[in-house]
C-alpha cells in the first residue's frame, strides 16, 4: 500500500470466529489499514506464514508466545529462519515475552525462550513484538541485558505512565489498543495522553479487547480507528494527526511496509 492511513501493529485476524475473515480484511483495506499478524506457537508460525501470503496489506511476525513456551524446541529457530528467508512479509519476531498472570509454574522456561528469541531477532536484525503481563520488571530487565540491536514494541501496554517512561528511555515503543477506550482504564488513558508521540503505536489484538462502541462483540482490525480516535480525544487533537504520527513511527520500525 503506497499511502497507509493506519498501521495496526498486532491483530490475530486469522483467529476471528464470529466475523467473516475475508470481509474483516476488506474492511481494513478499505480504510487503508495495514495489519500485522503475530504467531503464538511453534506450529502456528507456519499457519501465519501461509495466511498472510493470501492477502494484500497483511504482514506477519513469527515467534512463540510465553504461555506456549513448552512448544518451543531446538528446531523452532530453524523453522523461523527459513520462513523469514522465504517470505518477505514476515517483518518481526512476536509475539514473545513473559506472562505471569495465568501460570507461574514455568517462569524460568518462559525467560529462557524469551531470551533465545531476542537473540535470534538480533541476528536477523528484526524488531520484537512483546507480550508482557504481570511481568513488567523482568521484561524490561531482560531487554536491557540481552537486546542488542532490535527495536522493541510492548504490545497491549498495561503498565503505568512511569513504567512507560522507563521503557521509552530504553528506546522501547508503546502500542495501545482497545483498552484505552474503556471507561475505567485510567492507567491506559494516562499513558495515551502523556507519552511522547514518537513512541506511540496502534493495534487491536483482535479478536480480543474490542474497543468502545463495539465492546461485547468480536474485535477486528479496522476497529483500530476507534483506538486512534480515543487517543486523539485524550490528546486534544485529530484522528488524522494520530494516524499520521503513528504510521510514521511504524514505518521507521518496519521499513518494508513503505514499499
Ligand atoms: Zn496477541
PDB file of C-alpha atoms and ligand atoms in Angstrom:
ATOM      1  CA  UNK A   1       0.000   0.000   0.000  1.00  0.00           C
ATOM      2  CA  UNK A   2       1.532   3.307  -1.069  1.00  0.00           C
ATOM      3  CA  UNK A   3      -0.087   5.531   1.463  1.00  0.00           C
ATOM      4  CA  UNK A   4      -1.326   3.645   4.544  1.00  0.00           C
ATOM      5  CA  UNK A   5      -3.613   5.552   6.893  1.00  0.00           C
ATOM      6  CA  UNK A   6      -3.058   3.427   9.994  1.00  0.00           C
ATOM      7  CA  UNK A   7      -0.697   0.551  10.723  1.00  0.00           C
ATOM      8  CA  UNK A   8      -2.288  -1.965  13.070  1.00  0.00           C
ATOM      9  CA  UNK A   9       0.794  -3.495  14.669  1.00  0.00           C
ATOM     10  CA  UNK A  10      -0.915  -6.501  16.334  1.00  0.00           C
ATOM     11  CA  UNK A  11      -4.027  -8.329  15.132  1.00  0.00           C
ATOM     12  CA  UNK A  12      -4.964 -12.024  15.192  1.00  0.00           C
ATOM     13  CA  UNK A  13      -7.371 -11.570  12.290  1.00  0.00           C
ATOM     14  CA  UNK A  14      -6.709 -15.213  11.390  1.00  0.00           C
ATOM     15  CA  UNK A  15      -8.458 -16.185  14.648  1.00  0.00           C
ATOM     16  CA  UNK A  16     -11.796 -14.418  14.094  1.00  0.00           C
ATOM     17  CA  UNK A  17     -14.795 -16.670  14.721  1.00  0.00           C
ATOM     18  CA  UNK A  18     -17.996 -14.592  14.605  1.00  0.00           C
ATOM     19  CA  UNK A  19     -16.807 -12.418  11.726  1.00  0.00           C
ATOM     20  CA  UNK A  20     -16.053 -13.448   8.174  1.00  0.00           C
ATOM     21  CA  UNK A  21     -12.266 -13.165   7.864  1.00  0.00           C
ATOM     22  CA  UNK A  22     -12.280 -12.042   4.223  1.00  0.00           C
ATOM     23  CA  UNK A  23     -14.715  -9.226   4.929  1.00  0.00           C
ATOM     24  CA  UNK A  24     -12.837  -8.148   8.078  1.00  0.00           C
ATOM     25  CA  UNK A  25      -9.679  -7.862   5.978  1.00  0.00           C
ATOM     26  CA  UNK A  26     -11.569  -5.991   3.275  1.00  0.00           C
ATOM     27  CA  UNK A  27     -12.920  -3.527   5.891  1.00  0.00           C
ATOM     28  CA  UNK A  28      -9.345  -2.797   6.935  1.00  0.00           C
ATOM     29  CA  UNK A  29      -8.118  -2.477   3.347  1.00  0.00           C
ATOM     30  CA  UNK A  30     -10.959  -0.094   2.502  1.00  0.00           C
ATOM     31  CA  UNK A  31      -9.795   2.194   5.307  1.00  0.00           C
ATOM     32  CA  UNK A  32      -6.147   1.933   4.161  1.00  0.00           C
ATOM     33  CA  UNK A  33      -5.140  -0.023   7.234  1.00  0.00           C
ATOM     34  CA  UNK A  34      -2.113  -2.314   7.119  1.00  0.00           C
ATOM     35  CA  UNK A  35      -2.392  -5.233   9.547  1.00  0.00           C
ATOM     36  CA  UNK A  36       0.409  -7.237  11.150  1.00  0.00           C
ATOM     37  CA  UNK A  37      -0.440 -10.734  12.414  1.00  0.00           C
ATOM     38  CA  UNK A  38       1.642 -12.354  15.183  1.00  0.00           C
ATOM     39  CA  UNK A  39       2.044 -16.054  15.717  1.00  0.00           C
ATOM     40  CA  UNK A  40       1.926 -17.798  19.058  1.00  0.00           C
ATOM     41  CA  UNK A  41       3.086 -21.426  18.912  1.00  0.00           C
ATOM     42  CA  UNK A  42       5.869 -23.348  17.192  1.00  0.00           C
ATOM     43  CA  UNK A  43       3.208 -24.761  14.847  1.00  0.00           C
ATOM     44  CA  UNK A  44       1.325 -21.507  14.355  1.00  0.00           C
ATOM     45  CA  UNK A  45       4.338 -19.861  12.661  1.00  0.00           C
ATOM     46  CA  UNK A  46       3.605 -21.997   9.574  1.00  0.00           C
ATOM     47  CA  UNK A  47      -0.056 -21.027   9.624  1.00  0.00           C
ATOM     48  CA  UNK A  48       0.663 -17.296   9.881  1.00  0.00           C
ATOM     49  CA  UNK A  49       3.259 -17.662   7.115  1.00  0.00           C
ATOM     50  CA  UNK A  50       0.732 -19.080   4.649  1.00  0.00           C
ATOM     51  CA  UNK A  51      -2.208 -16.974   5.878  1.00  0.00           C
ATOM     52  CA  UNK A  52      -0.585 -13.585   5.272  1.00  0.00           C
ATOM     53  CA  UNK A  53       0.521 -14.597   1.781  1.00  0.00           C
ATOM     54  CA  UNK A  54      -3.122 -14.879   0.736  1.00  0.00           C
ATOM     55  CA  UNK A  55      -3.972 -11.205   1.282  1.00  0.00           C
ATOM     56  CA  UNK A  56      -2.657  -7.783   0.332  1.00  0.00           C
ATOM     57  CA  UNK A  57      -1.782  -5.409   3.150  1.00  0.00           C
ATOM     58  CA  UNK A  58      -1.232  -8.226   5.634  1.00  0.00           C
ATOM     59  CA  UNK A  59       2.169  -8.839   7.212  1.00  0.00           C
ATOM     60  CA  UNK A  60       3.342 -11.127   9.987  1.00  0.00           C
ATOM     61  CA  UNK A  61       5.609 -11.885  12.918  1.00  0.00           C
ATOM     62  CA  UNK A  62       6.978 -15.300  13.793  1.00  0.00           C
ATOM     63  CA  UNK A  63       7.515 -16.178  17.431  1.00  0.00           C
ATOM     64  CA  UNK A  64       6.409 -18.324  20.330  1.00  0.00           C
ATOM     65  CA  UNK A  65       4.124 -16.797  22.979  1.00  0.00           C
ATOM     66  CA  UNK A  66       5.216 -17.195  26.641  1.00  0.00           C
ATOM     67  CA  UNK A  67       2.255 -19.414  27.584  1.00  0.00           C
ATOM     68  CA  UNK A  68       3.264 -21.693  24.701  1.00  0.00           C
ATOM     69  CA  UNK A  69       6.944 -21.827  25.676  1.00  0.00           C
ATOM     70  CA  UNK A  70       6.678 -25.623  26.009  1.00  0.00           C
ATOM     71  CA  UNK A  71       6.036 -25.922  22.254  1.00  0.00           C
ATOM     72  CA  UNK A  72       9.425 -24.331  21.522  1.00  0.00           C
ATOM     73  CA  UNK A  73      12.053 -26.901  20.502  1.00  0.00           C
ATOM     74  CA  UNK A  74      15.587 -26.797  19.057  1.00  0.00           C
ATOM     75  CA  UNK A  75      14.029 -26.916  15.625  1.00  0.00           C
ATOM     76  CA  UNK A  76      11.842 -23.829  16.141  1.00  0.00           C
ATOM     77  CA  UNK A  77      14.512 -21.219  15.413  1.00  0.00           C
ATOM     78  CA  UNK A  78      15.496 -23.053  12.221  1.00  0.00           C
ATOM     79  CA  UNK A  79      11.859 -23.079  11.139  1.00  0.00           C
ATOM     80  CA  UNK A  80      11.523 -19.378  11.928  1.00  0.00           C
ATOM     81  CA  UNK A  81      14.657 -18.592   9.957  1.00  0.00           C
ATOM     82  CA  UNK A  82      13.563 -20.462   6.843  1.00  0.00           C
ATOM     83  CA  UNK A  83      10.134 -18.800   6.945  1.00  0.00           C
ATOM     84  CA  UNK A  84      11.732 -15.339   7.257  1.00  0.00           C
ATOM     85  CA  UNK A  85      14.087 -16.052   4.356  1.00  0.00           C
ATOM     86  CA  UNK A  86      11.317 -17.267   2.066  1.00  0.00           C
ATOM     87  CA  UNK A  87       8.535 -14.816   2.997  1.00  0.00           C
ATOM     88  CA  UNK A  88       9.406 -11.111   2.791  1.00  0.00           C
ATOM     89  CA  UNK A  89       6.107 -10.256   4.525  1.00  0.00           C
ATOM     90  CA  UNK A  90       7.424 -11.589   7.845  1.00  0.00           C
ATOM     91  CA  UNK A  91       8.740  -8.369   9.354  1.00  0.00           C
ATOM     92  CA  UNK A  92       9.349  -9.086  13.035  1.00  0.00           C
ATOM     93  CA  UNK A  93       9.590 -11.589  15.890  1.00  0.00           C
ATOM     94  CA  UNK A  94       6.435 -11.955  18.000  1.00  0.00           C
ATOM     95  CA  UNK A  95       4.549 -12.353  19.997  1.00  0.00           C
ATOM     96  CA  UNK A  96       7.186 -13.262  22.534  1.00  0.00           C
ATOM     97  CA  UNK A  97       7.654 -12.252  26.167  1.00  0.00           C
ATOM     98  CA  UNK A  98       6.574 -13.110  29.691  1.00  0.00           C
ATOM     99  CA  UNK A  99       3.170 -13.811  31.202  1.00  0.00           C
ATOM    100  CA  UNK A 100       2.924 -14.415  34.949  1.00  0.00           C
ATOM    101  CA  UNK A 101      -0.843 -13.921  35.065  1.00  0.00           C
ATOM    102  CA  UNK A 102      -2.152 -17.379  34.181  1.00  0.00           C
ATOM    103  CA  UNK A 103       0.518 -19.792  35.259  1.00  0.00           C
ATOM    104  CA  UNK A 104       3.632 -19.130  37.286  1.00  0.00           C
ATOM    105  CA  UNK A 105       4.876 -22.729  37.183  1.00  0.00           C
ATOM    106  CA  UNK A 106       7.321 -22.311  34.325  1.00  0.00           C
ATOM    107  CA  UNK A 107       8.661 -18.783  34.648  1.00  0.00           C
ATOM    108  CA  UNK A 108      12.262 -19.916  34.152  1.00  0.00           C
ATOM    109  CA  UNK A 109      11.347 -21.642  30.888  1.00  0.00           C
ATOM    110  CA  UNK A 110       9.451 -18.542  29.718  1.00  0.00           C
ATOM    111  CA  UNK A 111      12.540 -16.426  30.383  1.00  0.00           C
ATOM    112  CA  UNK A 112      14.831 -18.847  28.574  1.00  0.00           C
ATOM    113  CA  UNK A 113      12.624 -18.954  25.447  1.00  0.00           C
ATOM    114  CA  UNK A 114      12.160 -15.159  25.521  1.00  0.00           C
ATOM    115  CA  UNK A 115      15.943 -14.613  25.636  1.00  0.00           C
ATOM    116  CA  UNK A 116      16.584 -17.139  22.823  1.00  0.00           C
ATOM    117  CA  UNK A 117      14.092 -15.341  20.591  1.00  0.00           C
ATOM    118  CA  UNK A 118      15.550 -11.896  21.408  1.00  0.00           C
ATOM    119  CA  UNK A 119      18.993 -13.138  20.421  1.00  0.00           C
ATOM    120  CA  UNK A 120      17.569 -14.625  17.242  1.00  0.00           C
ATOM    121  CA  UNK A 121      15.843 -11.313  16.365  1.00  0.00           C
ATOM    122  CA  UNK A 122      19.164  -9.539  16.926  1.00  0.00           C
ATOM    123  CA  UNK A 123      20.887 -11.923  14.498  1.00  0.00           C
ATOM    124  CA  UNK A 124      18.162 -11.448  11.898  1.00  0.00           C
ATOM    125  CA  UNK A 125      18.042  -7.712  12.567  1.00  0.00           C
ATOM    126  CA  UNK A 126      14.261  -7.733  13.087  1.00  0.00           C
ATOM    127  CA  UNK A 127      12.048  -5.861  15.593  1.00  0.00           C
ATOM    128  CA  UNK A 128      10.406  -7.528  18.605  1.00  0.00           C
ATOM    129  CA  UNK A 129       6.682  -7.546  19.357  1.00  0.00           C
ATOM    130  CA  UNK A 130       6.430  -8.255  23.068  1.00  0.00           C
ATOM    131  CA  UNK A 131       3.638  -9.587  25.254  1.00  0.00           C
ATOM    132  CA  UNK A 132       4.115  -8.657  28.903  1.00  0.00           C
ATOM    133  CA  UNK A 133       1.530  -9.430  31.546  1.00  0.00           C
ATOM    134  CA  UNK A 134       2.220  -9.053  35.278  1.00  0.00           C
ATOM    135  CA  UNK A 135       5.916  -9.271  34.425  1.00  0.00           C
ATOM    136  CA  UNK A 136       6.971  -5.681  33.858  1.00  0.00           C
ATOM    137  CA  UNK A 137      10.170  -5.697  35.851  1.00  0.00           C
ATOM    138  CA  UNK A 138      11.547  -8.957  34.395  1.00  0.00           C
ATOM    139  CA  UNK A 139      10.632  -7.982  30.830  1.00  0.00           C
ATOM    140  CA  UNK A 140      12.496  -4.684  30.993  1.00  0.00           C
ATOM    141  CA  UNK A 141      15.395  -6.289  32.835  1.00  0.00           C
ATOM    142  CA  UNK A 142      15.811  -8.998  30.164  1.00  0.00           C
ATOM    143  CA  UNK A 143      15.530  -6.470  27.336  1.00  0.00           C
ATOM    144  CA  UNK A 144      18.205  -4.289  28.928  1.00  0.00           C
ATOM    145  CA  UNK A 145      20.531  -7.253  29.389  1.00  0.00           C
ATOM    146  CA  UNK A 146      20.020  -9.195  26.171  1.00  0.00           C
ATOM    147  CA  UNK A 147      18.602  -6.999  23.437  1.00  0.00           C
ATOM    148  CA  UNK A 148      21.453  -5.527  21.423  1.00  0.00           C
ATOM    149  CA  UNK A 149      20.005  -4.118  18.227  1.00  0.00           C
ATOM    150  CA  UNK A 150      16.310  -4.935  17.752  1.00  0.00           C
ATOM    151  CA  UNK A 151      13.628  -2.286  18.169  1.00  0.00           C
ATOM    152  CA  UNK A 152      11.218  -3.490  20.843  1.00  0.00           C
ATOM    153  CA  UNK A 153       7.474  -2.843  20.988  1.00  0.00           C
ATOM    154  CA  UNK A 154       5.459  -3.541  24.133  1.00  0.00           C
ATOM    155  CA  UNK A 155       2.161  -4.700  22.688  1.00  0.00           C
ATOM    156  CA  UNK A 156      -1.118  -4.014  24.537  1.00  0.00           C
ATOM    157  CA  UNK A 157       0.803  -1.923  27.015  1.00  0.00           C
ATOM    158  CA  UNK A 158      -0.660  -2.392  30.503  1.00  0.00           C
ATOM    159  CA  UNK A 159       1.858  -0.590  32.702  1.00  0.00           C
ATOM    160  CA  UNK A 160       1.787   2.767  34.438  1.00  0.00           C
ATOM    161  CA  UNK A 161       2.911   6.053  32.930  1.00  0.00           C
ATOM    162  CA  UNK A 162       6.117   5.812  34.978  1.00  0.00           C
ATOM    163  CA  UNK A 163       6.875   2.378  33.566  1.00  0.00           C
ATOM    164  CA  UNK A 164       6.129   3.640  30.043  1.00  0.00           C
ATOM    165  CA  UNK A 165       8.639   6.439  30.565  1.00  0.00           C
ATOM    166  CA  UNK A 166      11.240   3.967  31.799  1.00  0.00           C
ATOM    167  CA  UNK A 167      10.720   1.860  28.666  1.00  0.00           C
ATOM    168  CA  UNK A 168      10.901   4.867  26.362  1.00  0.00           C
ATOM    169  CA  UNK A 169      14.228   5.794  27.953  1.00  0.00           C
ATOM    170  CA  UNK A 170      15.448   2.440  26.583  1.00  0.00           C
ATOM    171  CA  UNK A 171      14.048   3.214  23.121  1.00  0.00           C
ATOM    172  CA  UNK A 172      11.075   0.854  23.544  1.00  0.00           C
ATOM    173  CA  UNK A 173       7.818   1.674  21.740  1.00  0.00           C
ATOM    174  CA  UNK A 174       4.401   1.590  23.422  1.00  0.00           C
ATOM    175  CA  UNK A 175       1.493   0.016  21.485  1.00  0.00           C
ATOM    176  CA  UNK A 176      -2.030   0.793  22.682  1.00  0.00           C
ATOM    177  CA  UNK A 177      -5.253  -0.993  21.751  1.00  0.00           C
ATOM    178  CA  UNK A 178      -8.931  -1.132  22.654  1.00  0.00           C
ATOM    179  CA  UNK A 179      -8.358  -0.971  26.416  1.00  0.00           C
ATOM    180  CA  UNK A 180      -7.703   2.764  26.078  1.00  0.00           C
ATOM    181  CA  UNK A 181     -11.380   3.240  25.106  1.00  0.00           C
ATOM    182  CA  UNK A 182     -12.683   1.520  28.262  1.00  0.00           C
ATOM    183  CA  UNK A 183     -14.224   3.919  30.744  1.00  0.00           C
ATOM    184  CA  UNK A 184     -12.298   2.578  33.741  1.00  0.00           C
ATOM    185  CA  UNK A 185      -8.918   2.250  32.030  1.00  0.00           C
ATOM    186  CA  UNK A 186      -7.349   5.133  33.932  1.00  0.00           C
ATOM    187  CA  UNK A 187      -3.769   3.914  33.528  1.00  0.00           C
ATOM    188  CA  UNK A 188      -4.019   3.332  29.765  1.00  0.00           C
ATOM    189  CA  UNK A 189      -5.638   6.730  29.260  1.00  0.00           C
ATOM    190  CA  UNK A 190      -2.906   8.411  31.257  1.00  0.00           C
ATOM    191  CA  UNK A 191      -0.241   6.688  29.143  1.00  0.00           C
ATOM    192  CA  UNK A 192      -2.045   7.605  25.900  1.00  0.00           C
ATOM    193  CA  UNK A 193      -2.287  11.214  26.949  1.00  0.00           C
ATOM    194  CA  UNK A 194       1.254  11.755  28.153  1.00  0.00           C
ATOM    195  CA  UNK A 195       3.863   9.673  26.344  1.00  0.00           C
ATOM    196  CA  UNK A 196       5.878  11.329  23.579  1.00  0.00           C
ATOM    197  CA  UNK A 197       4.045  10.684  20.325  1.00  0.00           C
ATOM    198  CA  UNK A 198       7.295   9.467  18.727  1.00  0.00           C
ATOM    199  CA  UNK A 199       6.969   6.254  20.759  1.00  0.00           C
ATOM    200  CA  UNK A 200       3.273   5.545  20.239  1.00  0.00           C
ATOM    201  CA  UNK A 201       1.884   2.734  18.055  1.00  0.00           C
ATOM    202  CA  UNK A 202      -1.659   1.452  17.451  1.00  0.00           C
ATOM    203  CA  UNK A 203      -3.094  -2.069  17.486  1.00  0.00           C
ATOM    204  CA  UNK A 204      -6.281  -4.048  18.137  1.00  0.00           C
ATOM    205  CA  UNK A 205      -5.167  -7.509  19.399  1.00  0.00           C
ATOM    206  CA  UNK A 206      -8.399  -8.740  17.826  1.00  0.00           C
ATOM    207  CA  UNK A 207     -10.385 -10.900  18.311  1.00  0.00           C
ATOM    208  CA  UNK A 208      -9.865  -9.744  21.926  1.00  0.00           C
ATOM    209  CA  UNK A 209     -10.231  -6.365  23.652  1.00  0.00           C
ATOM    210  CA  UNK A 210     -12.855  -4.834  21.370  1.00  0.00           C
ATOM    211  CA  UNK A 211     -12.915  -1.039  21.670  1.00  0.00           C
ATOM    212  CA  UNK A 212     -15.969   1.016  22.574  1.00  0.00           C
ATOM    213  CA  UNK A 213     -18.516   1.324  20.886  1.00  0.00           C
ATOM    214  CA  UNK A 214     -18.307  -2.353  19.819  1.00  0.00           C
ATOM    215  CA  UNK A 215     -17.330  -3.769  23.222  1.00  0.00           C
ATOM    216  CA  UNK A 216     -19.158  -7.059  23.736  1.00  0.00           C
ATOM    217  CA  UNK A 217     -18.856  -8.120  20.088  1.00  0.00           C
ATOM    218  CA  UNK A 218     -15.856  -9.600  18.299  1.00  0.00           C
ATOM    219  CA  UNK A 219     -12.996  -7.223  17.577  1.00  0.00           C
ATOM    220  CA  UNK A 220     -11.475  -6.814  14.089  1.00  0.00           C
ATOM    221  CA  UNK A 221      -8.511  -4.950  12.530  1.00  0.00           C
ATOM    222  CA  UNK A 222     -10.497  -1.958  11.209  1.00  0.00           C
ATOM    223  CA  UNK A 223     -11.600  -1.061  14.752  1.00  0.00           C
ATOM    224  CA  UNK A 224      -8.101   0.322  15.270  1.00  0.00           C
ATOM    225  CA  UNK A 225      -9.617   3.622  14.140  1.00  0.00           C
ATOM    226  CA  UNK A 226     -11.639   3.773  17.402  1.00  0.00           C
ATOM    227  CA  UNK A 227      -8.386   3.420  19.307  1.00  0.00           C
ATOM    228  CA  UNK A 228      -6.858   6.251  17.272  1.00  0.00           C
ATOM    229  CA  UNK A 229      -9.953   8.411  17.797  1.00  0.00           C
ATOM    230  CA  UNK A 230      -9.919   7.917  21.576  1.00  0.00           C
ATOM    231  CA  UNK A 231      -6.210   8.783  21.774  1.00  0.00           C
ATOM    232  CA  UNK A 232      -6.905  11.868  19.641  1.00  0.00           C
ATOM    233  CA  UNK A 233      -9.650  12.921  22.083  1.00  0.00           C
ATOM    234  CA  UNK A 234      -7.365  12.375  25.070  1.00  0.00           C
ATOM    235  CA  UNK A 235      -4.566  14.400  23.479  1.00  0.00           C
ATOM    236  CA  UNK A 236      -6.908  17.067  22.218  1.00  0.00           C
ATOM    237  CA  UNK A 237      -6.010  16.570  18.578  1.00  0.00           C
ATOM    238  CA  UNK A 238      -7.419  14.908  15.464  1.00  0.00           C
ATOM    239  CA  UNK A 239      -7.547  11.262  14.444  1.00  0.00           C
ATOM    240  CA  UNK A 240      -5.683  12.205  11.242  1.00  0.00           C
ATOM    241  CA  UNK A 241      -2.790  13.533  13.297  1.00  0.00           C
ATOM    242  CA  UNK A 242      -2.615  10.386  15.481  1.00  0.00           C
ATOM    243  CA  UNK A 243      -2.872   8.185  12.373  1.00  0.00           C
ATOM    244  CA  UNK A 244      -0.108  10.072  10.554  1.00  0.00           C
ATOM    245  CA  UNK A 245       2.278  10.151  13.517  1.00  0.00           C
ATOM    246  CA  UNK A 246       1.841   6.502  14.485  1.00  0.00           C
ATOM    247  CA  UNK A 247       2.159   5.435  10.837  1.00  0.00           C
ATOM    248  CA  UNK A 248       5.410   7.388  10.607  1.00  0.00           C
ATOM    249  CA  UNK A 249       6.668   5.574  13.736  1.00  0.00           C
ATOM    250  CA  UNK A 250       5.672   2.171  12.381  1.00  0.00           C
ATOM    251  CA  UNK A 251       7.328   2.817   9.012  1.00  0.00           C
ATOM    252  CA  UNK A 252      10.533   3.669  10.841  1.00  0.00           C
ATOM    253  CA  UNK A 253      10.427   0.309  12.656  1.00  0.00           C
ATOM    254  CA  UNK A 254       9.165  -1.667   9.630  1.00  0.00           C
ATOM    255  CA  UNK A 255      10.720  -0.001   6.557  1.00  0.00           C
ATOM    256  CA  UNK A 256       9.459  -2.840   4.333  1.00  0.00           C
ATOM    257  CA  UNK A 257       5.888  -1.577   4.793  1.00  0.00           C
ATOM    258  CA  UNK A 258       6.585   1.511   2.711  1.00  0.00           C
ATOM    259  CA  UNK A 259       7.488  -0.377  -0.456  1.00  0.00           C
TER     260      UNK A 259
HETATM  261 ZN1  LIG B   1      -1.861 -11.038  20.728  1.00  0.00          ZN
END
